[in-house]
CSV table of C-alpha atoms and ligand atoms in Angstrom, one decimal:
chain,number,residue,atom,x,y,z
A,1,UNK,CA,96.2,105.6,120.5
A,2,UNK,CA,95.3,104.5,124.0
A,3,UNK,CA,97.6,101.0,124.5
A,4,UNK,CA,94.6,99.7,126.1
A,5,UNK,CA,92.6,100.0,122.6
A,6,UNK,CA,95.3,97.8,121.2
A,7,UNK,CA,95.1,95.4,123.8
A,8,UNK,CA,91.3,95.2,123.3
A,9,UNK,CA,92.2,94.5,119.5
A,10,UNK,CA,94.2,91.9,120.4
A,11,UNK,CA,92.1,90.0,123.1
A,12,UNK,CA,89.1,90.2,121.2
A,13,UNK,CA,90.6,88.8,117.7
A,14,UNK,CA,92.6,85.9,116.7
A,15,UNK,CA,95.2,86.4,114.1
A,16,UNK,CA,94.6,84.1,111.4
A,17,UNK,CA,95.0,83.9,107.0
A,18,UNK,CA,91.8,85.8,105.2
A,19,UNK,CA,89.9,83.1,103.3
A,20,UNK,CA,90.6,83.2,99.5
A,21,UNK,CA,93.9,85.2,100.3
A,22,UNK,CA,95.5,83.4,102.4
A,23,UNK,CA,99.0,85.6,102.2
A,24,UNK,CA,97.0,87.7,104.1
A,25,UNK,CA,96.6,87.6,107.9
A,26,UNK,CA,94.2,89.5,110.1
A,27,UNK,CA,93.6,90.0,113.3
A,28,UNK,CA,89.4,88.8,113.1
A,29,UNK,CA,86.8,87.6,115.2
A,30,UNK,CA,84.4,85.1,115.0
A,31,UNK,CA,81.2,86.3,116.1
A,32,UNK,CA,79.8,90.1,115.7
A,33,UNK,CA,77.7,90.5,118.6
A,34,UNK,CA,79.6,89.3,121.8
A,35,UNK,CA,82.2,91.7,120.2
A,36,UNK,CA,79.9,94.5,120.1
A,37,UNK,CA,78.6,94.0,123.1
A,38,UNK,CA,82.7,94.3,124.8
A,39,UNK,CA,83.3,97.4,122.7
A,40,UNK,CA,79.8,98.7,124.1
A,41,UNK,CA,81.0,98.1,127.6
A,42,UNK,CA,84.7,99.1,127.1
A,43,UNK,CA,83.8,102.6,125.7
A,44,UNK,CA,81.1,102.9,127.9
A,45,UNK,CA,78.6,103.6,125.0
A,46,UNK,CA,75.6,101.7,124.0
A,47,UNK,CA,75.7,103.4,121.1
A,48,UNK,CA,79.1,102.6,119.7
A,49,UNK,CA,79.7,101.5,116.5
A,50,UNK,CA,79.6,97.9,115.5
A,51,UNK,CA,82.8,95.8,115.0
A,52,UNK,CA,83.3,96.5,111.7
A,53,UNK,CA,86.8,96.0,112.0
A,54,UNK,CA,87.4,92.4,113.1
A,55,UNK,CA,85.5,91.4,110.3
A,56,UNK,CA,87.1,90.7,106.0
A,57,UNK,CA,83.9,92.4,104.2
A,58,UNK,CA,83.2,91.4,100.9
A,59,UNK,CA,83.7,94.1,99.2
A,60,UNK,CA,87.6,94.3,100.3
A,61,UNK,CA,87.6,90.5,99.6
A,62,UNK,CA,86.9,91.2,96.0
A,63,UNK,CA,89.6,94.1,95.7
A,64,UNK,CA,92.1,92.0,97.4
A,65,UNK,CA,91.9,89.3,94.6
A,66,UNK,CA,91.7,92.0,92.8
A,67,UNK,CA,95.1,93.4,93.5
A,68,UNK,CA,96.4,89.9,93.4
A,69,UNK,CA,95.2,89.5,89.5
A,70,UNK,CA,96.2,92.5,88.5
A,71,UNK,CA,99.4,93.8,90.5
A,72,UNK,CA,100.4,96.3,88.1
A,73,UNK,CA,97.0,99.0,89.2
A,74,UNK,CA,99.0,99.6,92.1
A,75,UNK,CA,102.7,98.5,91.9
A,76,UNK,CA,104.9,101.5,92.9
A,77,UNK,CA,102.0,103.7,93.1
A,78,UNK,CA,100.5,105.3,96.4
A,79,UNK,CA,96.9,103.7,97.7
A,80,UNK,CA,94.1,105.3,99.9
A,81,UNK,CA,91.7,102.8,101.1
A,82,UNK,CA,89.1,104.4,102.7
A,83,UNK,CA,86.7,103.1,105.4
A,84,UNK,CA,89.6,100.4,105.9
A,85,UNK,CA,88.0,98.6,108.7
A,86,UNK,CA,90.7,96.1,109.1
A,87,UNK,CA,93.6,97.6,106.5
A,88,UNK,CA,92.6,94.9,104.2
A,89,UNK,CA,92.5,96.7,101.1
A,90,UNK,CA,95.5,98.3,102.2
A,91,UNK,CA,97.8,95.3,103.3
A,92,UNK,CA,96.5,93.6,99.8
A,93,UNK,CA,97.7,96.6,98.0
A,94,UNK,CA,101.4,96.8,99.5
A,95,UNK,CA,101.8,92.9,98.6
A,96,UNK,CA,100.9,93.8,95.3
A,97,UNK,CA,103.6,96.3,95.4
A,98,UNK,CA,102.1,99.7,96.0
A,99,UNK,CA,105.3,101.8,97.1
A,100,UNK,CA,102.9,103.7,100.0
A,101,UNK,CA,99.4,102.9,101.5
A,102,UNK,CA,97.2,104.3,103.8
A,103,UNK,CA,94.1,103.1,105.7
A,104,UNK,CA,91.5,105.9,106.8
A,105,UNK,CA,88.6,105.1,109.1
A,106,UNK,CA,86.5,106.7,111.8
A,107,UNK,CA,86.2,104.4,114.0
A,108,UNK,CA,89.5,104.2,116.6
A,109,UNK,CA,89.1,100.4,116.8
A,110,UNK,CA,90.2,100.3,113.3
A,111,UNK,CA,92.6,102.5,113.2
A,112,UNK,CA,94.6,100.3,115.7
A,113,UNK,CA,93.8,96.8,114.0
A,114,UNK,CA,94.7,98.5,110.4
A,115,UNK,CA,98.1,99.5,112.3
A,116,UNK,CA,98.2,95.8,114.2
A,117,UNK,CA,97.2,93.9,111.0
A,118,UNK,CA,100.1,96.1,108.7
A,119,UNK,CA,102.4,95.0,111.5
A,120,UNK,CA,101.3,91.4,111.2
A,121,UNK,CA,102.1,91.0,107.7
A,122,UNK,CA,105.3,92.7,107.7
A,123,UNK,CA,104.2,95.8,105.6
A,124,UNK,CA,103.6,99.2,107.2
A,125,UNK,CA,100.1,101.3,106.9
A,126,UNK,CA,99.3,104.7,107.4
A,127,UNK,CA,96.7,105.4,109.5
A,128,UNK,CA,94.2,108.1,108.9
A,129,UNK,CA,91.6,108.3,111.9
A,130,UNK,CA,89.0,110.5,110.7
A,131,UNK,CA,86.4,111.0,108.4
A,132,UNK,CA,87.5,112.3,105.0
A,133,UNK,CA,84.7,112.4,103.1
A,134,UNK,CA,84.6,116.2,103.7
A,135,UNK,CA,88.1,117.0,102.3
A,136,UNK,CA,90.0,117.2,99.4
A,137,UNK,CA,91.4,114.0,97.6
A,138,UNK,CA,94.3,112.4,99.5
A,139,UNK,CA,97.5,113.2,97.7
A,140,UNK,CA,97.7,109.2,96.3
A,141,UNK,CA,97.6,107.5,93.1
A,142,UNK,CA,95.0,104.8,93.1
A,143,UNK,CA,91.7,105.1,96.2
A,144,UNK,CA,89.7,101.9,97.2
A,145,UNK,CA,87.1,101.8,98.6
A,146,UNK,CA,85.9,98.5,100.1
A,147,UNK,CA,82.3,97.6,101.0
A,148,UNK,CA,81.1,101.7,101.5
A,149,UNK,CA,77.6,101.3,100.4
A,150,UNK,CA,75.7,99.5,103.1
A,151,UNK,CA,74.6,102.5,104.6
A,152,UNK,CA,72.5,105.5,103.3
A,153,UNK,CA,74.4,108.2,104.6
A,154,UNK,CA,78.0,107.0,103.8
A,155,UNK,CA,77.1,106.2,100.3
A,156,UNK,CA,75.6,109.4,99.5
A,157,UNK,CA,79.1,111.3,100.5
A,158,UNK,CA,81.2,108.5,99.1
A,159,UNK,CA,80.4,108.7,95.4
A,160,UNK,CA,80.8,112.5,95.0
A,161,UNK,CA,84.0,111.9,96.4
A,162,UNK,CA,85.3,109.4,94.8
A,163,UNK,CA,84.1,111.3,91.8
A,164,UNK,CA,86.1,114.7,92.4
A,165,UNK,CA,89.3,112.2,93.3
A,166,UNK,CA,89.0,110.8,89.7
A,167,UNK,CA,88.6,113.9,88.1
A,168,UNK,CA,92.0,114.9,89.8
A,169,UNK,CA,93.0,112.0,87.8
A,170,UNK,CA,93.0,109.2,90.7
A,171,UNK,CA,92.1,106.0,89.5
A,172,UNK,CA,89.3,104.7,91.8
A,173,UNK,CA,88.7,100.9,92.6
A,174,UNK,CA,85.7,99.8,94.2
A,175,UNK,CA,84.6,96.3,95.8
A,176,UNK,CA,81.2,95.4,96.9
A,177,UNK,CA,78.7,92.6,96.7
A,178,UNK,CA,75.5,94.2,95.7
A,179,UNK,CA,74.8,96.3,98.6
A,180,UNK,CA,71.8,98.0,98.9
A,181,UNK,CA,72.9,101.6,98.3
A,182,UNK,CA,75.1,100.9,95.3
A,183,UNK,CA,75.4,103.6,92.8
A,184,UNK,CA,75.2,100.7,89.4
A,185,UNK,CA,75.1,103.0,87.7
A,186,UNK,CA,77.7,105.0,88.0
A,187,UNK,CA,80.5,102.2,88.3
A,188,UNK,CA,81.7,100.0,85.5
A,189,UNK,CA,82.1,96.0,86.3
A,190,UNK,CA,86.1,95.0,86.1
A,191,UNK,CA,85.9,91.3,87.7
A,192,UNK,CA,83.2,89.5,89.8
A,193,UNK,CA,84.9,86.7,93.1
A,194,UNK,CA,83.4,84.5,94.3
A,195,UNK,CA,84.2,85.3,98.0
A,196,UNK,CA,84.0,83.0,101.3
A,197,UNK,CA,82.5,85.9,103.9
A,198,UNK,CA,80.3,84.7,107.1
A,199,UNK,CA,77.2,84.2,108.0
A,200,UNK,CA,77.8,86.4,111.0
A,201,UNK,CA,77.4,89.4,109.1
A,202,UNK,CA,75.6,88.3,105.8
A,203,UNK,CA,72.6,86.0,104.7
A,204,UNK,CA,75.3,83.4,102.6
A,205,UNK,CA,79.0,82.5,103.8
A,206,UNK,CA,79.6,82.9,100.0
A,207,UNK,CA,79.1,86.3,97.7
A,208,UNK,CA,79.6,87.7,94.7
A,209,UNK,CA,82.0,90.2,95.4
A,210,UNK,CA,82.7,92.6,92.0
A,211,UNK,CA,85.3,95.2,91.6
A,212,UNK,CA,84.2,98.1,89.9
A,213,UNK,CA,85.2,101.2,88.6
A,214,UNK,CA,84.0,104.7,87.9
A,215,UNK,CA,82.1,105.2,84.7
A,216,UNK,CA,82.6,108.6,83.1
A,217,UNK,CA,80.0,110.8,84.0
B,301,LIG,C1,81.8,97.3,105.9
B,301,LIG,S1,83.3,98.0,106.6
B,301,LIG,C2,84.4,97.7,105.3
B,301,LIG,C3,85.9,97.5,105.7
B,301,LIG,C4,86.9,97.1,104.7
B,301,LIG,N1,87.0,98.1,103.6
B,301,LIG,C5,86.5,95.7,104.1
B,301,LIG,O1,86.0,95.7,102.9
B,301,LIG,O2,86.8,94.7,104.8
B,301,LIG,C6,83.0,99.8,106.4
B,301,LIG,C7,84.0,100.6,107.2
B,301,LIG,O3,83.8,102.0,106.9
B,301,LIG,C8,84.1,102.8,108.0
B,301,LIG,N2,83.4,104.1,107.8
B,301,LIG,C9,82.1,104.5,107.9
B,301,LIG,N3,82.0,105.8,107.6
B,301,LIG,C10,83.2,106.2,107.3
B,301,LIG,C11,83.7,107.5,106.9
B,301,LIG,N4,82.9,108.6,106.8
B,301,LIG,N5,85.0,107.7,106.7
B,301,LIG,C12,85.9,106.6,106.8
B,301,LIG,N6,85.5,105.4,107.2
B,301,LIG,C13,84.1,105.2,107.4
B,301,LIG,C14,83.5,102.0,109.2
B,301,LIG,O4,84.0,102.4,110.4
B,301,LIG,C15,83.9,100.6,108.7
B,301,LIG,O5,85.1,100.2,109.3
């Protein structure tokens, strides 16, 4: 990656602890648009993709406190968090003691704060820049996926693959706050956080974020 993306990372983000998991730091900015409108001219694309990674979403929020409730899904086990953003699933997951994790995204933004944020908390993440929704299962133990279901076309490839990951006996965690494209009924409730977020990106600075997992079909 481009050392120049990295120094982007770093000059638009200030590294401080994730609300409600304060073990946690991040490198995060304050406000989504200004930042959009610096990755719009820094790629020189009006179309580029929004921030997504300078932001804690609440559905990685949830699976954080998650992990730190229940340590034992993912101690000495191997984690994929997909559509990482910043790692946070990820970086949760190796404090809890998962012996290998991995953060995939598309976006190449992310893929250099998951690496930057993994460095900033000591642990180390493997970065996956792609989408993987078209192959196999990642060779790992547990998947989460955190805050996928915001938009139509992601959430129609997530579930089926989260689904043929669980039949190849991965366990599959997933943390969201009631999106609109959430599959209910296909996911079983584990715990529901109440999780400090920003208005910046939603309508309340506090959500209900819920862990869930997949219910047998
Ligand atoms: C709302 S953010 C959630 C980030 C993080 N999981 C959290 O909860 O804080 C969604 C992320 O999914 C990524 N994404 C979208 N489509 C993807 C795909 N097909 N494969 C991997 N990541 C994807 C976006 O780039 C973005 O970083």
């Amino acid at each position: 990656m481009a050392a120049s993306t990295r120094a982007f990372v770093l000059r638009q983000t200030r590294l401080r602890p994730v609300p409600g998991l304060e073990e946690i730091r991040l490198h995060l900015a304050d406000e989504v648009l200004p930042l959009w409108h610096a990755v719009q001219l820094e790629t020189d694309d009006l179309d580029a993709a929004l921030p997504y990674w300078a932001f804690a979403w609440a559905g990685g929020l949830a699976i954080g406190r998650y992990l730190r409730d229940h340590p034992e899904v993912v101690a000495g086990r191997r984690v994929f968090d997909v559509a990482s953003g910043s790692g946070l699933c990820a970086i949760a997951a190796l404090h809890a003691g998962a012996s290998e994790a991995t953060g995939a995204d598309i976006d190449a933004f992310a893929a250099v704060a998951i690496a930057a944020n993994g460095r900033a908390n000591g642990v180390r993440v493997s970065v996956v820049r792609r989408d993987v929704l078209g192959d196999d299962p990642p060779d790992a133990d547990v998947i989460l996926a955190g805050d996928c279901w915001y938009d139509a076309g992601l959430a129609e490839r997530v579930l089926p693959w989260l689904r043929r990951a669980r039949d190849r006996g991965i366990e599959v965690l997933v943390g969201d706050p009631g999106r609109r494209y959430l599959p209910s009924e296909a996911l079983a409730e584990l715990a529901t956080y109440d999780v400090r977020t920003t208005t910046e990106l939603e309508d309340q600075d506090r959500k209900q974020g819920r862990v869930f997992g997949l219910r047998p079909r």
